[in-house]
JSON list of C-alpha atoms in Angstrom, two decimals:
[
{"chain": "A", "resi": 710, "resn": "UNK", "atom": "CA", "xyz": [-10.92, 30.61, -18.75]},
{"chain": "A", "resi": 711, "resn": "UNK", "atom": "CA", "xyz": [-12.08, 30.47, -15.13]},
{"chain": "A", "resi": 712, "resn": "UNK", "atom": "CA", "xyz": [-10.95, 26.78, -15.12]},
{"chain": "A", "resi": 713, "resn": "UNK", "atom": "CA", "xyz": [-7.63, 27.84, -16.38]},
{"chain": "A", "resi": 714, "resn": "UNK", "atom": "CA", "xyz": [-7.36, 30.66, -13.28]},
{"chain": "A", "resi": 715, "resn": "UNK", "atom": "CA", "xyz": [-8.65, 28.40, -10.44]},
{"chain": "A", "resi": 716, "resn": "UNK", "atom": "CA", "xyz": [-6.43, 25.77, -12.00]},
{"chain": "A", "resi": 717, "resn": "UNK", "atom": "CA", "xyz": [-3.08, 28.26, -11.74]},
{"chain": "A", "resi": 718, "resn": "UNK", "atom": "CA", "xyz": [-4.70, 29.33, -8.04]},
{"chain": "A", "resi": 719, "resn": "UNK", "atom": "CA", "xyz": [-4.49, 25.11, -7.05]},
{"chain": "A", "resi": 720, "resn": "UNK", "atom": "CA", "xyz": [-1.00, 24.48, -8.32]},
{"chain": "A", "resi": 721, "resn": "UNK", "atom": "CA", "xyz": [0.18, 27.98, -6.44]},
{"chain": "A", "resi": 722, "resn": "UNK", "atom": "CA", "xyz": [-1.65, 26.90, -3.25]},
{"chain": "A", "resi": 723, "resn": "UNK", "atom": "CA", "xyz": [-0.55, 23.08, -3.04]},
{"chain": "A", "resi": 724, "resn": "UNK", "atom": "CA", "xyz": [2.80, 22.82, -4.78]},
{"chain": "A", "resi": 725, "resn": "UNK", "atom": "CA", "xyz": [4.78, 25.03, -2.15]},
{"chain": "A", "resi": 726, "resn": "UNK", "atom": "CA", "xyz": [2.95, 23.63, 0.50]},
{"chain": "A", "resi": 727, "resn": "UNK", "atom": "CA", "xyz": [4.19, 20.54, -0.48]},
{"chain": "A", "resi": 728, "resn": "UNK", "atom": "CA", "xyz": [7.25, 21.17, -1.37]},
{"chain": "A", "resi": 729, "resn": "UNK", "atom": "CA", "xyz": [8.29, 22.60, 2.40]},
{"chain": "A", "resi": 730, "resn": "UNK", "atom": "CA", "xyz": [6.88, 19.51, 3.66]},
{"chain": "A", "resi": 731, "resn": "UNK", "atom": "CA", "xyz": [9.04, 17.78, 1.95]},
{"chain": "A", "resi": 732, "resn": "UNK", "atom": "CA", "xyz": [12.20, 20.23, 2.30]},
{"chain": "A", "resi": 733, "resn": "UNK", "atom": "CA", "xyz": [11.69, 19.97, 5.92]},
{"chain": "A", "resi": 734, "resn": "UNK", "atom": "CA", "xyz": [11.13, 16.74, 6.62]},
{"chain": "A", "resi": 735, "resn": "UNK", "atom": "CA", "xyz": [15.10, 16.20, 7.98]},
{"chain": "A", "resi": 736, "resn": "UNK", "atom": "CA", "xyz": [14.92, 19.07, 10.37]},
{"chain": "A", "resi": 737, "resn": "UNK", "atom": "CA", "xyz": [14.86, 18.37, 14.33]},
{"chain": "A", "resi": 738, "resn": "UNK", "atom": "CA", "xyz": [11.63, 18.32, 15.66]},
{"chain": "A", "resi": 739, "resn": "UNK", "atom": "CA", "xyz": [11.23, 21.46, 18.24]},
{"chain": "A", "resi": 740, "resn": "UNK", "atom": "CA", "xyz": [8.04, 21.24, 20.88]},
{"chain": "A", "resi": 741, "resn": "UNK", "atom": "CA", "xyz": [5.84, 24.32, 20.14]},
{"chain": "A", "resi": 742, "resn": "UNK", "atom": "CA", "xyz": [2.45, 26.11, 21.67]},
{"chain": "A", "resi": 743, "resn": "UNK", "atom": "CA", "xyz": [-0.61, 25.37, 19.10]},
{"chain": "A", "resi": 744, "resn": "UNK", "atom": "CA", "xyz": [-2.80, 28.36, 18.12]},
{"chain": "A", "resi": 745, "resn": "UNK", "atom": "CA", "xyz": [-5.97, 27.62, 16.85]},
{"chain": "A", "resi": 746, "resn": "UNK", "atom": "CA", "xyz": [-7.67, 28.66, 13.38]},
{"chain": "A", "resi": 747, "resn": "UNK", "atom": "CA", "xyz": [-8.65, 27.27, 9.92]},
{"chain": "A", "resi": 748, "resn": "UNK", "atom": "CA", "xyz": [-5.61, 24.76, 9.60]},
{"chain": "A", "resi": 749, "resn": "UNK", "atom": "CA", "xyz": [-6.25, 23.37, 6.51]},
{"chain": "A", "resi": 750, "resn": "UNK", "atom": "CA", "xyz": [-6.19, 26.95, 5.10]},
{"chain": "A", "resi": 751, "resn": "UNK", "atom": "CA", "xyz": [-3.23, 27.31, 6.39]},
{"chain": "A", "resi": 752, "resn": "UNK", "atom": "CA", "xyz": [-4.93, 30.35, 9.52]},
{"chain": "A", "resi": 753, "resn": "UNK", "atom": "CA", "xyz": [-3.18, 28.38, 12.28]},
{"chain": "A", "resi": 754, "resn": "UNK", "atom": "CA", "xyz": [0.15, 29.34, 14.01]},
{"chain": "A", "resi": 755, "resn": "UNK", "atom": "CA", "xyz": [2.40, 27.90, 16.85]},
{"chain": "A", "resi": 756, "resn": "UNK", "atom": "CA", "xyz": [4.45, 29.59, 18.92]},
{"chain": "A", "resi": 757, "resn": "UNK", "atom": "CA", "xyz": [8.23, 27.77, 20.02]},
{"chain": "A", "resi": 758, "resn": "UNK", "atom": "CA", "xyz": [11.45, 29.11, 21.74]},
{"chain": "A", "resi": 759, "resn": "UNK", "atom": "CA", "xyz": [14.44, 29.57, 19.40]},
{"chain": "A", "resi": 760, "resn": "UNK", "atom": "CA", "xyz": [17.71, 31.47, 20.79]},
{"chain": "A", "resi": 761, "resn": "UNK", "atom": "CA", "xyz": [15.72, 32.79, 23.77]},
{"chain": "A", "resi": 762, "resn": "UNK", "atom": "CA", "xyz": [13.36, 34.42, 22.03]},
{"chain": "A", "resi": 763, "resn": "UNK", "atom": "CA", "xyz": [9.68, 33.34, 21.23]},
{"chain": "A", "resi": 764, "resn": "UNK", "atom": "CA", "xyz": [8.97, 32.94, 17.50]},
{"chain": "A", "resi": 765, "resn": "UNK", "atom": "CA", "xyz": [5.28, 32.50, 16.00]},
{"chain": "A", "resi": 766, "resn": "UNK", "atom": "CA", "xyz": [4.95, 30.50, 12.61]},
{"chain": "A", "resi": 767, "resn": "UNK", "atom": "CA", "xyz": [2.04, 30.15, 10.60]},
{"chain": "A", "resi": 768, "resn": "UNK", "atom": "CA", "xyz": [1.05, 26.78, 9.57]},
{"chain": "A", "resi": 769, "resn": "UNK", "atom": "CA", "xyz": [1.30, 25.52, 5.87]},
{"chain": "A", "resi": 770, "resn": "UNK", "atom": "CA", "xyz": [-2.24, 25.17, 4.01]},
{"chain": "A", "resi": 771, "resn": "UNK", "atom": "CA", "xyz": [-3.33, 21.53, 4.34]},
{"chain": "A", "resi": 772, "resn": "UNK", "atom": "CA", "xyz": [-1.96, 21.15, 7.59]},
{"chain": "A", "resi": 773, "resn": "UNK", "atom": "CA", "xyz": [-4.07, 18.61, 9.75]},
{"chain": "A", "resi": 774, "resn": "UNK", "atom": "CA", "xyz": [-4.50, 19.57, 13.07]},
{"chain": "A", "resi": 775, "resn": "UNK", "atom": "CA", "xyz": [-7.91, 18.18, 14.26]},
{"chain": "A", "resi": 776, "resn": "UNK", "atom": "CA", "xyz": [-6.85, 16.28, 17.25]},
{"chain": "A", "resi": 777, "resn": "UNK", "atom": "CA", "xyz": [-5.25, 19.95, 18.82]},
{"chain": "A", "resi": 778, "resn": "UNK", "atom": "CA", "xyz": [-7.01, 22.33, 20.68]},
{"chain": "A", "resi": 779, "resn": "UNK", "atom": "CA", "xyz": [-5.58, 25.50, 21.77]},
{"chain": "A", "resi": 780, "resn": "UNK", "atom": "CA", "xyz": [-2.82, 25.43, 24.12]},
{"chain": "A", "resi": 781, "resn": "UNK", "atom": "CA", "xyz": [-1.46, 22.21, 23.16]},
{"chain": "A", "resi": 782, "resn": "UNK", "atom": "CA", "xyz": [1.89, 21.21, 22.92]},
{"chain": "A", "resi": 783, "resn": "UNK", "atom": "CA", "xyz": [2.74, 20.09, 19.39]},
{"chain": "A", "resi": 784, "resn": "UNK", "atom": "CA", "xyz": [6.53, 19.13, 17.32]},
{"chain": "A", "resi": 785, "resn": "UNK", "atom": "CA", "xyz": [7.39, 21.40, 14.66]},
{"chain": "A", "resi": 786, "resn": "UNK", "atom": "CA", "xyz": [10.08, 21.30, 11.98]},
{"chain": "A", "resi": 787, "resn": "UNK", "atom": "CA", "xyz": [11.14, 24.50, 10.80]},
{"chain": "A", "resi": 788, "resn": "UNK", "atom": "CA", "xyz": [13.95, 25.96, 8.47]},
{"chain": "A", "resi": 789, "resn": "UNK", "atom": "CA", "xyz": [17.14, 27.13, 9.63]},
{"chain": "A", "resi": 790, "resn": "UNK", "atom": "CA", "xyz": [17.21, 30.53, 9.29]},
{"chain": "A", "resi": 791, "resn": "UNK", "atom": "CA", "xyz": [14.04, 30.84, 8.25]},
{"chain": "A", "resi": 792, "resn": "UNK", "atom": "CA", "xyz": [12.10, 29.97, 11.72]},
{"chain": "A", "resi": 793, "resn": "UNK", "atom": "CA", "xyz": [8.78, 31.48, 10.54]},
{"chain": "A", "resi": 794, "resn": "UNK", "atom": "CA", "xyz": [8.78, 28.73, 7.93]},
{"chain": "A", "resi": 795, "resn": "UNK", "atom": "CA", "xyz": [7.50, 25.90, 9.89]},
{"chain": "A", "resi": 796, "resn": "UNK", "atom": "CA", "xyz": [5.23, 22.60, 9.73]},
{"chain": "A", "resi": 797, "resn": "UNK", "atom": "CA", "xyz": [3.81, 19.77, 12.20]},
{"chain": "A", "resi": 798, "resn": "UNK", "atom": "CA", "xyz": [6.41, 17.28, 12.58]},
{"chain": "A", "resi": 799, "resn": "UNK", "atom": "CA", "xyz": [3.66, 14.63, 11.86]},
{"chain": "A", "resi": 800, "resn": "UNK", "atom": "CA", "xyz": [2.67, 16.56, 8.61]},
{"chain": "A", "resi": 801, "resn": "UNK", "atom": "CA", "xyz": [5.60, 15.71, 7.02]},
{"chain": "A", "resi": 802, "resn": "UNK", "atom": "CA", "xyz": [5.50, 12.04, 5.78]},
{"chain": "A", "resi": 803, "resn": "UNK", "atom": "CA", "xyz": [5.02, 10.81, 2.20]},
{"chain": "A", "resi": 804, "resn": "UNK", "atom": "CA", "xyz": [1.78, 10.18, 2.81]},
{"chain": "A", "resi": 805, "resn": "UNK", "atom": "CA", "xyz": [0.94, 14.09, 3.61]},
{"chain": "A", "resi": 806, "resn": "UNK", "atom": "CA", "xyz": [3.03, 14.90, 0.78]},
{"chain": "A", "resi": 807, "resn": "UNK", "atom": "CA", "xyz": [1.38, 12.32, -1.69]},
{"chain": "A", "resi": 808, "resn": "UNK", "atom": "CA", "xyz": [-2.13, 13.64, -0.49]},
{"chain": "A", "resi": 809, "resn": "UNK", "atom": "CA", "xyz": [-1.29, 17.53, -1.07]},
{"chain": "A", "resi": 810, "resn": "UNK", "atom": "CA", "xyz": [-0.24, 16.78, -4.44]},
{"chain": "A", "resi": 811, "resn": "UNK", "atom": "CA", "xyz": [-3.01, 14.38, -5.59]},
{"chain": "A", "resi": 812, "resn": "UNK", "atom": "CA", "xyz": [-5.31, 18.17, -5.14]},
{"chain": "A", "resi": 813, "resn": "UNK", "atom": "CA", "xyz": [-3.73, 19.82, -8.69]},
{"chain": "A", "resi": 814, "resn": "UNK", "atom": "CA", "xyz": [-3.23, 16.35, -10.04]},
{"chain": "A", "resi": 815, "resn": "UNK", "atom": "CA", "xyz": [-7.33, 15.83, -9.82]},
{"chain": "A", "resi": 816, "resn": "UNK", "atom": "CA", "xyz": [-8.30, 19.38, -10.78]},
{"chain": "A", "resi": 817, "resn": "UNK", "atom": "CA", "xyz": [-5.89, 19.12, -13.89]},
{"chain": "A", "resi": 818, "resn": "UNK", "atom": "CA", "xyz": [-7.36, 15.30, -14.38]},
{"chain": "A", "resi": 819, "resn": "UNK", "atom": "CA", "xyz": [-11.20, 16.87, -14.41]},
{"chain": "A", "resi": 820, "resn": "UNK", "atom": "CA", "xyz": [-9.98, 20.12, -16.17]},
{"chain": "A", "resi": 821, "resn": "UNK", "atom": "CA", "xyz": [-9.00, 17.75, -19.11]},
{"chain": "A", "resi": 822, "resn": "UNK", "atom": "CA", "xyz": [-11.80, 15.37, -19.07]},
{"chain": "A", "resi": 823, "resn": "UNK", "atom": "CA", "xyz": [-14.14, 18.90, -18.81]},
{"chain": "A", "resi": 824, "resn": "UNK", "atom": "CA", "xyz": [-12.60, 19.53, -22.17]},
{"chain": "A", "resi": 825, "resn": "UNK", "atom": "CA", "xyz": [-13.01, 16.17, -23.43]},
{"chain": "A", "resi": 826, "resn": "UNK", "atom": "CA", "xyz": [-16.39, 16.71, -22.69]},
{"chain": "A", "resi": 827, "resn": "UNK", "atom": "CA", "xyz": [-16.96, 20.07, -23.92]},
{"chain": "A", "resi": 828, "resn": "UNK", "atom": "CA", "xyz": [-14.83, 19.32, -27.15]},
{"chain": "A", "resi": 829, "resn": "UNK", "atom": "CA", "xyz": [-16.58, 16.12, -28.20]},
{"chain": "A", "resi": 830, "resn": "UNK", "atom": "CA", "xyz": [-20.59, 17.36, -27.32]},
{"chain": "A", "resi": 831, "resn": "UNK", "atom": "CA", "xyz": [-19.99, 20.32, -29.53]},
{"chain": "A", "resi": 832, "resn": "UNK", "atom": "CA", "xyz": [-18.55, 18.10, -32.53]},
{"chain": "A", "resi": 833, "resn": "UNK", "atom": "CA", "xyz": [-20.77, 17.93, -35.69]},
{"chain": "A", "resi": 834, "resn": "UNK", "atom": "CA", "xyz": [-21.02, 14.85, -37.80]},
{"chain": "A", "resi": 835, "resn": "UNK", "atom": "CA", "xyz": [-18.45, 14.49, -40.38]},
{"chain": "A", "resi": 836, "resn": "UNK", "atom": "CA", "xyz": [-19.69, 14.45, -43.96]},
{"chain": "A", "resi": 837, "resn": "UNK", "atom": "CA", "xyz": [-22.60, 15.79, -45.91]},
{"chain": "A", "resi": 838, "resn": "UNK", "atom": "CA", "xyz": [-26.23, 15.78, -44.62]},
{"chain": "A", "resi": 839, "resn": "UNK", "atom": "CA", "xyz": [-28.42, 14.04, -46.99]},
{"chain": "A", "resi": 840, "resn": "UNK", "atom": "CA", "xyz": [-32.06, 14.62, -46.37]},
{"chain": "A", "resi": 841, "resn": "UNK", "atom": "CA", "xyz": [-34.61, 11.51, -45.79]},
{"chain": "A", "resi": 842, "resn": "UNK", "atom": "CA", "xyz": [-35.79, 10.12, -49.54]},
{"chain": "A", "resi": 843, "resn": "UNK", "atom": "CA", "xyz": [-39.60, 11.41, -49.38]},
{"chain": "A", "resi": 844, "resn": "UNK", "atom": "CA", "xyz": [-40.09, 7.87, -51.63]},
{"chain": "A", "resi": 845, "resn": "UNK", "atom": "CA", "xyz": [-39.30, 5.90, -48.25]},
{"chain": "A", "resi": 846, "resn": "UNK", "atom": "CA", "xyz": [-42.83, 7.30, -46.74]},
{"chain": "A", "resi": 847, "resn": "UNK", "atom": "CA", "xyz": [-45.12, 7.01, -49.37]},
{"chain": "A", "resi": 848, "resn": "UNK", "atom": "CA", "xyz": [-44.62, 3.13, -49.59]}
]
């Protein structure tokens, strides 16, 4: 049953990242501020002008941000009307995309074979059990 619930917890985590990767992928690329933090838990933020005013996003989880330090200037692509929604500019290729979604695929491939595992060890032999002819020793 824990399976089942870190299984759900995957597919909620990676899925929507994803999927705004990929929703966001035509926007124009804006230069922000890079803040620091656990990127690929999604802790990061940048910070970018929009309308005069300075807006801070947080990062997606998965987001790849080794080669930035603090302070940097990096290109974000965030949703109209929604500018806390952003993501790197470089984090949204197929490639990203393909990568964030191979995570639930695996879990849900070793979830199954977990099963297999579990399903087939705990089989029992089909058929009666015949016990070993005691005339097969004594010759």
């Amino acid at each position: 049953m824990a399976a089942l619930a870190l299984l759900a917890v995957t597919y909620a985590v990676f899925l929507p990242a994803a999927w705004l990767r990929t929703e966001l992928r035509g926007a124009e690329p804006t230069a922000a501020t890079f803040h620091g933090g656990a990127c690929l838990l999604g802790g990061c933020t940048v910070t970018y002008p929009l309308a005069g005013e300075q807006v801070t996003a947080g990062l997606p989880v998965g987001t790849r941000a080794g080669d930035h330090a603090e302070g940097d200037t990096v290109y974000v692509r965030s949703a109209p009307g929604e500018p806390e929604r952003a993501v790197l500019a470089a984090d949204t290729g197929r490639l990203t995309v393909a990568a964030l979604l191979a995570v639930p695929v695996g879990a849900t491939l070793l979830a199954l074979l977990a099963a297999a595992v579990h399903v087939l060890r705990d089989r029992r032999p089909e058929g009666p059990h015949r016990p070993p002819d005691l005339g097969d020793f004594m010759s």
